[in-house]
DNA sequence: GTTAGGG
DNA sequence: CCCTAAC
């Protein structure tokens, strides 16, 4: 499947809102969609996160959506669902909201002084979300279910980022079944009856900037349990240049320091090494930086096979020379 | 929490 | 890029 970023050009409601710093995820203009983690990191991922849940709020009859919800759910449905939402047939709102797995590290953001939210969270009971898990290969692992349940509880009671936007309850059907987090949730239970005439009032949407650490957690948190790689994007020459600059300043081994000084989103902006669109680039962790340097040294110094060099074929000669010099100055592995 | 090194 | 032992 295409990544979301490829499927839809950037723009749309988020760009119009203009206040959600770092948001560059693309989706059709007019689509009322947000996701947690945001679409920010989707463009770099050829697949959806393994536990991406969709909550569908709808107050009008939409047979097209209904049709899709009747079918087996997987990420291949996303473009179609989003496409439908992008062109509503009436002035009613349909909101497709993705709520992906919340890394435990998210809690730390709040500990670090997460400020008061500019909204009042609605009590969970008032919400009637329809949720399905997309792209999940899970099969009822009890331990994982408990774990997820805990996270959902935490999200509901203290309302961290995954539910940071005001939501209006949908005065439609109650769920027919228990809303467990399996892939077989009865989505249709949440769909309004045809011709019910119910509609949801337009909502006021609020966006506000996320702290820098938020992006780190979104796109480079711990790996998931399904072996998927978080950062599938290749290193850009600009990134390699930042890495080389950092090492020439700090030496080898201070990867965390290097990351915070050369690879934070703020630094990217200040350095102007990264354009706005580069904000969707994969986040490099300290380990990534270490690994990249190891590979660069291997490619140009310790084991310069054509295969090793091939992956950095886009680097210019000056940069390669700098790598060679630094590799001599700071041997690595030591 | 970070880093080094194997996978 | 992931994983994890060792610090």
mmCIF file of C-alpha atoms (C1' of nucleotides) in Angstrom:
data_model
loop_
_atom_site.group_PDB
_atom_site.id
_atom_site.type_symbol
_atom_site.label_atom_id
_atom_site.label_comp_id
_atom_site.label_asym_id
_atom_site.label_seq_id
_atom_site.Cartn_x
_atom_site.Cartn_y
_atom_site.Cartn_z
ATOM 1 C CA UNK A 1 0.000 0.000 0.000
ATOM 2 C CA UNK A 2 1.043 3.501 -0.573
ATOM 3 C CA UNK A 3 1.975 5.560 2.401
ATOM 4 C CA UNK A 4 -0.479 8.228 3.346
ATOM 5 C CA UNK A 5 1.895 10.949 2.377
ATOM 6 C CA UNK A 6 2.066 9.615 -1.119
ATOM 7 C CA UNK A 7 -1.614 9.059 -1.394
ATOM 8 C CA UNK A 8 -2.627 12.561 -0.550
ATOM 9 C CA UNK A 9 -0.933 15.859 -1.103
ATOM 10 C CA UNK A 10 -0.126 17.928 1.918
ATOM 11 C CA UNK A 11 -2.570 20.601 2.773
ATOM 12 C CA UNK A 12 -6.135 20.453 3.848
ATOM 13 C CA UNK A 13 -7.595 21.267 7.160
ATOM 14 C CA UNK A 14 -4.420 21.037 9.174
ATOM 15 C CA UNK A 15 -2.645 23.495 6.968
ATOM 16 C CA UNK A 16 -5.623 25.777 7.157
ATOM 17 C CA UNK A 17 -5.623 25.543 10.921
ATOM 18 C CA UNK A 18 -2.018 26.541 10.749
ATOM 19 C CA UNK A 19 -1.308 26.161 14.392
ATOM 20 C CA UNK A 20 -0.244 22.593 14.725
ATOM 21 C CA UNK A 21 3.453 22.889 14.581
ATOM 22 C CA UNK A 22 5.179 20.135 12.770
ATOM 23 C CA UNK A 23 2.122 18.848 11.087
ATOM 24 C CA UNK A 24 2.863 18.038 7.513
ATOM 25 C CA UNK A 25 0.798 14.978 7.006
ATOM 26 C CA UNK A 26 -1.219 15.066 3.870
ATOM 27 C CA UNK A 27 -4.869 14.388 3.418
ATOM 28 C CA UNK A 28 -7.560 15.698 1.197
ATOM 29 C CA UNK A 29 -8.706 19.235 1.695
ATOM 30 C CA UNK A 30 -11.893 19.264 3.648
ATOM 31 C CA UNK A 31 -11.241 16.017 5.437
ATOM 32 C CA UNK A 32 -11.700 16.303 9.136
ATOM 33 C CA UNK A 33 -9.080 13.965 10.308
ATOM 34 C CA UNK A 34 -6.466 13.781 12.900
ATOM 35 C CA UNK A 35 -4.418 10.954 14.216
ATOM 36 C CA UNK A 36 -2.333 10.019 17.156
ATOM 37 C CA UNK A 37 0.469 9.781 16.532
ATOM 38 C CA UNK A 38 -0.099 12.372 13.880
ATOM 39 C CA UNK A 39 0.325 11.668 10.208
ATOM 40 C CA UNK A 40 3.689 13.260 10.714
ATOM 41 C CA UNK A 41 5.438 9.976 10.583
ATOM 42 C CA UNK A 42 3.228 8.100 8.219
ATOM 43 C CA UNK A 43 4.919 9.352 5.059
ATOM 44 C CA UNK A 44 8.101 7.605 6.074
ATOM 45 C CA UNK A 45 6.405 4.350 6.775
ATOM 46 C CA UNK A 46 5.248 2.030 4.000
ATOM 47 C CA UNK A 47 2.865 0.406 6.403
ATOM 48 C CA UNK A 48 0.594 1.482 9.137
ATOM 49 C CA UNK A 49 1.545 0.990 12.740
ATOM 50 C CA UNK A 50 0.468 -2.438 13.875
ATOM 51 C CA UNK A 51 -2.209 -1.135 16.139
ATOM 52 C CA UNK A 52 -3.929 1.684 14.413
ATOM 53 C CA UNK A 53 -7.454 2.177 15.572
ATOM 54 C CA UNK A 54 -10.061 4.092 13.720
ATOM 55 C CA UNK A 55 -12.797 5.833 15.551
ATOM 56 C CA UNK A 56 -15.597 6.820 13.274
ATOM 57 C CA UNK A 57 -18.059 9.420 14.319
ATOM 58 C CA UNK A 58 -20.896 9.835 11.990
ATOM 59 C CA UNK A 59 -24.266 11.413 12.282
ATOM 60 C CA UNK A 60 -25.531 10.823 8.828
ATOM 61 C CA UNK A 61 -26.127 7.882 6.647
ATOM 62 C CA UNK A 62 -23.135 7.138 4.553
ATOM 63 C CA UNK A 63 -23.556 3.898 2.763
ATOM 64 C CA UNK A 64 -20.132 4.088 1.247
ATOM 65 C CA UNK A 65 -18.420 4.140 4.583
ATOM 66 C CA UNK A 66 -20.778 1.493 5.778
ATOM 67 C CA UNK A 67 -19.788 -0.676 2.889
ATOM 68 C CA UNK A 68 -16.152 -0.399 3.770
ATOM 69 C CA UNK A 69 -16.781 -1.108 7.392
ATOM 70 C CA UNK A 70 -18.519 -4.307 6.442
ATOM 71 C CA UNK A 71 -15.438 -5.586 4.760
ATOM 72 C CA UNK A 72 -12.335 -6.998 6.409
ATOM 73 C CA UNK A 73 -10.312 -4.132 7.767
ATOM 74 C CA UNK A 74 -6.774 -3.518 6.795
ATOM 75 C CA UNK A 75 -4.659 -0.600 5.763
ATOM 76 C CA UNK A 76 -5.563 -0.983 2.129
ATOM 77 C CA UNK A 77 -8.923 0.546 2.950
ATOM 78 C CA UNK A 78 -7.429 3.769 4.175
ATOM 79 C CA UNK A 79 -7.211 5.641 0.888
ATOM 80 C CA UNK A 80 -10.784 4.769 0.099
ATOM 81 C CA UNK A 81 -12.072 5.745 3.504
ATOM 82 C CA UNK A 82 -10.171 8.983 3.455
ATOM 83 C CA UNK A 83 -11.296 9.631 -0.052
ATOM 84 C CA UNK A 84 -14.898 9.337 0.965
ATOM 85 C CA UNK A 85 -14.445 11.577 3.925
ATOM 86 C CA UNK A 86 -12.766 14.154 1.764
ATOM 87 C CA UNK A 87 -15.874 14.668 -0.261
ATOM 88 C CA UNK A 88 -18.861 14.554 2.032
ATOM 89 C CA UNK A 89 -22.163 14.520 0.293
ATOM 90 C CA UNK A 90 -23.752 16.888 2.751
ATOM 91 C CA UNK A 91 -22.706 19.466 5.257
ATOM 92 C CA UNK A 92 -22.648 16.897 7.990
ATOM 93 C CA UNK A 93 -19.413 16.039 9.638
ATOM 94 C CA UNK A 94 -17.864 12.661 9.524
ATOM 95 C CA UNK A 95 -14.775 12.304 11.544
ATOM 96 C CA UNK A 96 -12.355 9.514 11.136
ATOM 97 C CA UNK A 97 -9.952 9.601 13.954
ATOM 98 C CA UNK A 98 -6.980 7.354 14.282
ATOM 99 C CA UNK A 99 -5.771 6.470 17.706
ATOM 100 C CA UNK A 100 -2.674 4.405 17.507
ATOM 101 C CA UNK A 101 -0.772 2.661 20.207
ATOM 102 C CA UNK A 102 0.369 5.121 22.838
ATOM 103 C CA UNK A 103 3.934 4.498 23.867
ATOM 104 C CA UNK A 104 4.400 4.376 27.639
ATOM 105 C CA UNK A 105 6.962 7.105 27.204
ATOM 106 C CA UNK A 106 4.116 9.454 26.451
ATOM 107 C CA UNK A 107 3.555 9.763 30.127
ATOM 108 C CA UNK A 108 6.902 11.406 30.421
ATOM 109 C CA UNK A 109 5.826 14.287 28.308
ATOM 110 C CA UNK A 110 3.300 15.242 30.886
ATOM 111 C CA UNK A 111 5.805 14.821 33.665
ATOM 112 C CA UNK A 112 8.044 17.219 31.835
ATOM 113 C CA UNK A 113 5.616 20.019 32.274
ATOM 114 C CA UNK A 114 2.933 19.344 29.809
ATOM 115 C CA UNK A 115 0.771 22.393 30.172
ATOM 116 C CA UNK A 116 -2.945 22.556 30.713
ATOM 117 C CA UNK A 117 -4.917 21.622 27.680
ATOM 118 C CA UNK A 118 -6.960 24.392 26.117
ATOM 119 C CA UNK A 119 -10.061 22.307 26.224
ATOM 120 C CA UNK A 120 -12.210 20.330 28.564
ATOM 121 C CA UNK A 121 -12.248 16.629 28.006
ATOM 122 C CA UNK A 122 -15.631 15.133 27.721
ATOM 123 C CA UNK A 123 -16.431 12.223 29.975
ATOM 124 C CA UNK A 124 -15.628 8.979 28.244
ATOM 125 C CA UNK A 125 -19.136 7.627 28.746
ATOM 126 C CA UNK A 126 -20.567 10.284 26.525
ATOM 127 C CA UNK A 127 -18.568 9.187 23.570
ATOM 128 C CA UNK A 128 -19.816 6.564 21.214
ATOM 129 C CA UNK A 129 -16.819 5.692 19.155
ATOM 130 C CA UNK A 130 -16.638 2.901 16.677
ATOM 131 C CA UNK A 131 -13.216 1.460 16.779
ATOM 132 C CA UNK A 132 -11.451 -1.058 14.674
ATOM 133 C CA UNK A 133 -7.885 -2.102 14.693
ATOM 134 C CA UNK A 134 -6.235 -1.898 11.348
ATOM 135 C CA UNK A 135 -3.117 -3.648 10.269
ATOM 136 C CA UNK A 136 -2.959 -5.733 13.393
ATOM 137 C CA UNK A 137 -1.802 -9.287 13.306
ATOM 138 C CA UNK A 138 -2.655 -9.851 16.880
ATOM 139 C CA UNK A 139 -4.709 -12.801 17.929
ATOM 140 C CA UNK A 140 -6.056 -12.230 21.404
ATOM 141 C CA UNK A 141 -2.893 -12.195 23.416
ATOM 142 C CA UNK A 142 -4.160 -11.657 26.914
ATOM 143 C CA UNK A 143 -1.059 -9.997 28.171
ATOM 144 C CA UNK A 144 -1.075 -7.484 25.368
ATOM 145 C CA UNK A 145 -4.743 -6.885 25.791
ATOM 146 C CA UNK A 146 -4.253 -6.049 29.434
ATOM 147 C CA UNK A 147 -1.414 -3.802 28.561
ATOM 148 C CA UNK A 148 -3.484 -2.000 26.010
ATOM 149 C CA UNK A 149 -6.407 -1.754 28.345
ATOM 150 C CA UNK A 150 -4.227 -0.039 30.883
ATOM 151 C CA UNK A 151 -3.084 2.439 28.324
ATOM 152 C CA UNK A 152 -6.574 3.165 27.227
ATOM 153 C CA UNK A 153 -7.642 3.727 30.779
ATOM 154 C CA UNK A 154 -4.810 6.087 31.373
ATOM 155 C CA UNK A 155 -5.690 7.967 28.248
ATOM 156 C CA UNK A 156 -9.301 8.229 29.235
ATOM 157 C CA UNK A 157 -8.870 9.371 32.790
ATOM 158 C CA UNK A 158 -6.056 11.834 32.445
ATOM 159 C CA UNK A 159 -6.517 12.643 28.809
ATOM 160 C CA UNK A 160 -2.992 12.810 27.472
ATOM 161 C CA UNK A 161 -2.353 13.532 23.857
ATOM 162 C CA UNK A 162 -4.310 10.776 22.167
ATOM 163 C CA UNK A 163 -7.552 12.475 23.007
ATOM 164 C CA UNK A 164 -6.471 16.027 23.105
ATOM 165 C CA UNK A 165 -9.213 17.374 20.952
ATOM 166 C CA UNK A 166 -12.680 18.201 22.042
ATOM 167 C CA UNK A 167 -15.120 15.690 20.827
ATOM 168 C CA UNK A 168 -18.824 15.858 20.632
ATOM 169 C CA UNK A 169 -20.804 12.745 21.453
ATOM 170 C CA UNK A 170 -22.773 11.224 18.661
ATOM 171 C CA UNK A 171 -26.434 10.772 19.486
ATOM 172 C CA UNK A 172 -26.783 7.611 17.513
ATOM 173 C CA UNK A 173 -26.745 3.902 18.044
ATOM 174 C CA UNK A 174 -25.234 2.260 21.039
ATOM 175 C CA UNK A 175 -22.763 -0.515 20.373
ATOM 176 C CA UNK A 176 -24.280 -3.907 19.932
ATOM 177 C CA UNK A 177 -21.295 -5.713 21.310
ATOM 178 C CA UNK A 178 -18.483 -5.224 23.741
ATOM 179 C CA UNK A 179 -15.834 -2.959 22.369
ATOM 180 C CA UNK A 180 -12.768 -5.057 22.812
ATOM 181 C CA UNK A 181 -9.675 -4.259 20.874
ATOM 182 C CA UNK A 182 -9.735 -7.095 18.445
ATOM 183 C CA UNK A 183 -9.958 -6.794 14.717
ATOM 184 C CA UNK A 184 -13.503 -8.027 14.663
ATOM 185 C CA UNK A 185 -15.296 -5.152 16.282
ATOM 186 C CA UNK A 186 -18.771 -4.628 15.036
ATOM 187 C CA UNK A 187 -18.335 -1.265 13.456
ATOM 188 C CA UNK A 188 -21.774 -1.244 11.999
ATOM 189 C CA UNK A 189 -23.198 -1.109 15.483
ATOM 190 C CA UNK A 190 -22.057 2.460 15.622
ATOM 191 C CA UNK A 191 -23.366 3.528 12.296
ATOM 192 C CA UNK A 192 -26.584 5.463 12.274
ATOM 193 C CA UNK A 193 -29.585 3.803 10.789
ATOM 194 C CA UNK A 194 -30.322 4.797 7.267
ATOM 195 C CA UNK A 195 -32.556 7.785 7.109
ATOM 196 C CA UNK A 196 -32.356 8.348 10.821
ATOM 197 C CA UNK A 197 -32.054 12.052 10.187
ATOM 198 C CA UNK A 198 -29.605 12.402 12.982
ATOM 199 C CA UNK A 199 -26.820 14.770 12.493
ATOM 200 C CA UNK A 200 -23.914 15.929 14.449
ATOM 201 C CA UNK A 201 -23.425 19.622 15.010
ATOM 202 C CA UNK A 202 -20.347 21.110 13.499
ATOM 203 C CA UNK A 203 -17.459 21.005 15.838
ATOM 204 C CA UNK A 204 -14.947 23.629 16.649
ATOM 205 C CA UNK A 205 -11.518 22.186 16.186
ATOM 206 C CA UNK A 206 -8.535 23.118 18.181
ATOM 207 C CA UNK A 207 -4.947 22.548 17.270
ATOM 208 C CA UNK A 208 -1.919 23.522 19.206
ATOM 209 C CA UNK A 209 1.794 22.932 18.991
ATOM 210 C CA UNK A 210 3.288 19.770 20.336
ATOM 211 C CA UNK A 211 6.476 19.830 22.371
ATOM 212 C CA UNK A 212 9.521 18.611 20.538
ATOM 213 C CA UNK A 213 9.706 15.425 22.571
ATOM 214 C CA UNK A 214 6.284 14.498 21.292
ATOM 215 C CA UNK A 215 7.622 13.973 17.799
ATOM 216 C CA UNK A 216 10.403 11.846 19.112
ATOM 217 C CA UNK A 217 7.944 9.527 20.750
ATOM 218 C CA UNK A 218 5.737 9.398 17.736
ATOM 219 C CA UNK A 219 8.199 8.310 15.134
ATOM 220 C CA UNK A 220 11.138 6.853 16.972
ATOM 221 C CA UNK A 221 9.820 5.322 20.099
ATOM 222 C CA UNK A 222 10.669 1.776 20.917
ATOM 223 C CA UNK A 223 10.147 -0.714 18.179
ATOM 224 C CA UNK A 224 6.878 -2.434 18.016
ATOM 225 C CA UNK A 225 6.365 -6.083 18.606
ATOM 226 C CA UNK A 226 5.911 -6.969 14.982
ATOM 227 C CA UNK A 227 9.370 -6.381 13.698
ATOM 228 C CA UNK A 228 8.506 -3.362 11.666
ATOM 229 C CA UNK A 229 11.131 -0.739 11.216
ATOM 230 C CA UNK A 230 10.210 2.730 12.305
ATOM 231 C CA UNK A 231 12.489 4.653 10.023
ATOM 232 C CA UNK A 232 12.519 3.192 6.602
ATOM 233 C CA UNK A 233 13.687 6.349 4.968
ATOM 234 C CA UNK A 234 17.243 6.471 3.795
ATOM 235 C CA UNK A 235 19.552 9.008 5.248
ATOM 236 C CA UNK A 236 19.590 12.239 3.315
ATOM 237 C CA UNK A 237 22.933 13.816 2.483
ATOM 238 C CA UNK A 238 21.892 16.749 4.681
ATOM 239 C CA UNK A 239 21.425 14.409 7.575
ATOM 240 C CA UNK A 240 24.806 12.806 7.029
ATOM 241 C CA UNK A 241 26.314 16.253 6.906
ATOM 242 C CA UNK A 242 24.724 17.096 10.240
ATOM 243 C CA UNK A 243 26.071 13.886 11.682
ATOM 244 C CA UNK A 244 29.557 14.594 10.398
ATOM 245 C CA UNK A 245 29.415 18.148 11.699
ATOM 246 C CA UNK A 246 28.309 16.894 15.060
ATOM 247 C CA UNK A 247 31.076 14.342 15.300
ATOM 248 C CA UNK A 248 33.688 16.850 14.266
ATOM 249 C CA UNK A 249 32.499 18.992 17.161
ATOM 250 C CA UNK A 250 31.826 16.394 19.815
ATOM 251 C CA UNK A 251 33.866 13.419 18.745
ATOM 252 C CA UNK A 252 32.537 9.911 18.672
ATOM 253 C CA UNK A 253 30.439 8.354 21.384
ATOM 254 C CA UNK A 254 28.391 11.264 22.651
ATOM 255 C CA UNK A 255 25.404 10.290 20.604
ATOM 256 C CA UNK A 256 22.719 11.668 22.851
ATOM 257 C CA UNK A 257 24.427 15.010 23.027
ATOM 258 C CA UNK A 258 24.906 14.973 19.283
ATOM 259 C CA UNK A 259 21.274 14.191 18.737
ATOM 260 C CA UNK A 260 20.021 16.972 20.973
ATOM 261 C CA UNK A 261 22.376 19.557 19.508
ATOM 262 C CA UNK A 262 22.222 18.640 15.836
ATOM 263 C CA UNK A 263 19.087 16.649 15.257
ATOM 264 C CA UNK A 264 16.338 18.274 17.278
ATOM 265 C CA UNK A 265 13.500 19.784 15.235
ATOM 266 C CA UNK A 266 14.359 23.216 16.575
ATOM 267 C CA UNK A 267 17.920 22.812 15.449
ATOM 268 C CA UNK A 268 16.764 21.794 12.045
ATOM 269 C CA UNK A 269 14.811 24.988 11.674
ATOM 270 C CA UNK A 270 17.557 27.198 12.972
ATOM 271 C CA UNK A 271 20.152 25.615 10.753
ATOM 272 C CA UNK A 272 17.865 25.822 7.806
ATOM 273 C CA UNK A 273 19.342 22.533 6.778
ATOM 274 C CA UNK A 274 15.838 21.211 6.668
ATOM 275 C CA UNK A 275 12.955 22.761 4.876
ATOM 276 C CA UNK A 276 9.458 22.649 6.281
ATOM 277 C CA UNK A 277 8.759 19.456 4.407
ATOM 278 C CA UNK A 278 11.745 17.885 6.054
ATOM 279 C CA UNK A 279 9.918 17.955 9.322
ATOM 280 C CA UNK A 280 8.356 14.705 8.228
ATOM 281 C CA UNK A 281 11.721 13.061 7.998
ATOM 282 C CA UNK A 282 12.264 10.139 10.275
ATOM 283 C CA UNK A 283 13.565 10.951 13.687
ATOM 284 C CA UNK A 284 17.060 9.784 14.336
ATOM 285 C CA UNK A 285 17.719 8.471 17.773
ATOM 286 C CA UNK A 286 21.115 8.401 19.403
ATOM 287 C CA UNK A 287 21.373 4.767 18.406
ATOM 288 C CA UNK A 288 20.566 5.609 14.826
ATOM 289 C CA UNK A 289 23.330 8.188 14.784
ATOM 290 C CA UNK A 290 25.766 5.699 16.228
ATOM 291 C CA UNK A 291 24.785 3.046 13.714
ATOM 292 C CA UNK A 292 25.010 5.446 10.814
ATOM 293 C CA UNK A 293 28.473 6.539 11.776
ATOM 294 C CA UNK A 294 29.535 2.930 12.140
ATOM 295 C CA UNK A 295 28.228 2.230 8.668
ATOM 296 C CA UNK A 296 29.899 5.288 7.214
ATOM 297 C CA UNK A 297 33.241 4.293 8.692
ATOM 298 C CA UNK A 298 32.787 0.806 7.380
ATOM 299 C CA UNK A 299 31.849 2.099 3.948
ATOM 300 C CA UNK A 300 34.752 4.479 3.491
ATOM 301 C CA UNK A 301 37.505 3.307 5.807
ATOM 302 C CA UNK A 302 37.393 -0.096 7.373
ATOM 303 C CA UNK A 303 35.585 -2.074 4.722
ATOM 304 C CA UNK A 304 35.071 0.043 1.615
ATOM 305 C CA UNK A 305 33.392 -2.525 -0.535
ATOM 306 C CA UNK A 306 31.266 -1.311 -3.379
ATOM 307 C CA UNK A 307 28.288 -2.741 -1.586
ATOM 308 C CA UNK A 308 28.960 -0.742 1.559
ATOM 309 C CA UNK A 309 29.671 2.391 -0.412
ATOM 310 C CA UNK A 310 26.691 1.932 -2.614
ATOM 311 C CA UNK A 311 24.265 2.880 0.068
ATOM 312 C CA UNK A 312 25.921 6.273 0.352
ATOM 313 C CA UNK A 313 26.395 6.880 -3.332
ATOM 314 C CA UNK A 314 24.670 10.224 -3.051
ATOM 315 C CA UNK A 315 27.282 11.765 -0.792
ATOM 316 C CA UNK A 316 29.590 14.320 -2.298
ATOM 317 C CA UNK A 317 33.334 13.964 -2.320
ATOM 318 C CA UNK A 318 34.065 16.639 0.257
ATOM 319 C CA UNK A 319 31.740 15.006 2.720
ATOM 320 C CA UNK A 320 33.301 11.607 2.123
ATOM 321 C CA UNK A 321 36.767 13.043 2.671
ATOM 322 C CA UNK A 322 35.594 14.571 5.898
ATOM 323 C CA UNK A 323 34.249 11.216 6.998
ATOM 324 C CA UNK A 324 37.588 9.591 6.249
ATOM 325 C CA UNK A 325 39.471 12.207 8.220
ATOM 326 C CA UNK A 326 37.129 11.960 11.167
ATOM 327 C CA UNK A 327 37.295 8.187 11.095
ATOM 328 C CA UNK A 328 41.051 8.429 11.539
ATOM 329 C CA UNK A 329 40.742 11.041 14.232
ATOM 330 C CA UNK A 330 38.002 9.209 16.079
ATOM 331 C CA UNK A 331 38.356 5.488 15.405
ATOM 332 C CA UNK A 332 35.077 3.677 15.731
ATOM 333 C CA UNK A 333 34.416 1.108 16.858
ATOM 334 C CA UNK A 334 37.138 1.909 19.315
ATOM 335 C "C1'" DG B 1 19.348 6.620 30.708
ATOM 336 C "C1'" DT B 2 23.386 5.690 27.381
ATOM 337 C "C1'" DT B 3 26.457 3.261 24.791
ATOM 338 C "C1'" DA B 4 28.685 -0.660 22.293
ATOM 339 C "C1'" DG B 5 28.383 -4.325 19.577
ATOM 340 C "C1'" DG B 6 26.133 -8.408 17.530
ATOM 341 C "C1'" DG B 7 22.232 -9.729 14.668
ATOM 342 C "C1'" DC C 1 17.440 -0.630 12.038
ATOM 343 C "C1'" DC C 2 16.664 -3.833 16.101
ATOM 344 C "C1'" DC C 3 17.994 -5.849 20.316
ATOM 345 C "C1'" DT C 4 20.196 -6.045 24.640
ATOM 346 C "C1'" DA C 5 24.131 -6.575 27.766
ATOM 347 C "C1'" DA C 6 26.851 -3.700 30.300
ATOM 348 C "C1'" DC C 7 27.719 0.430 32.352
#
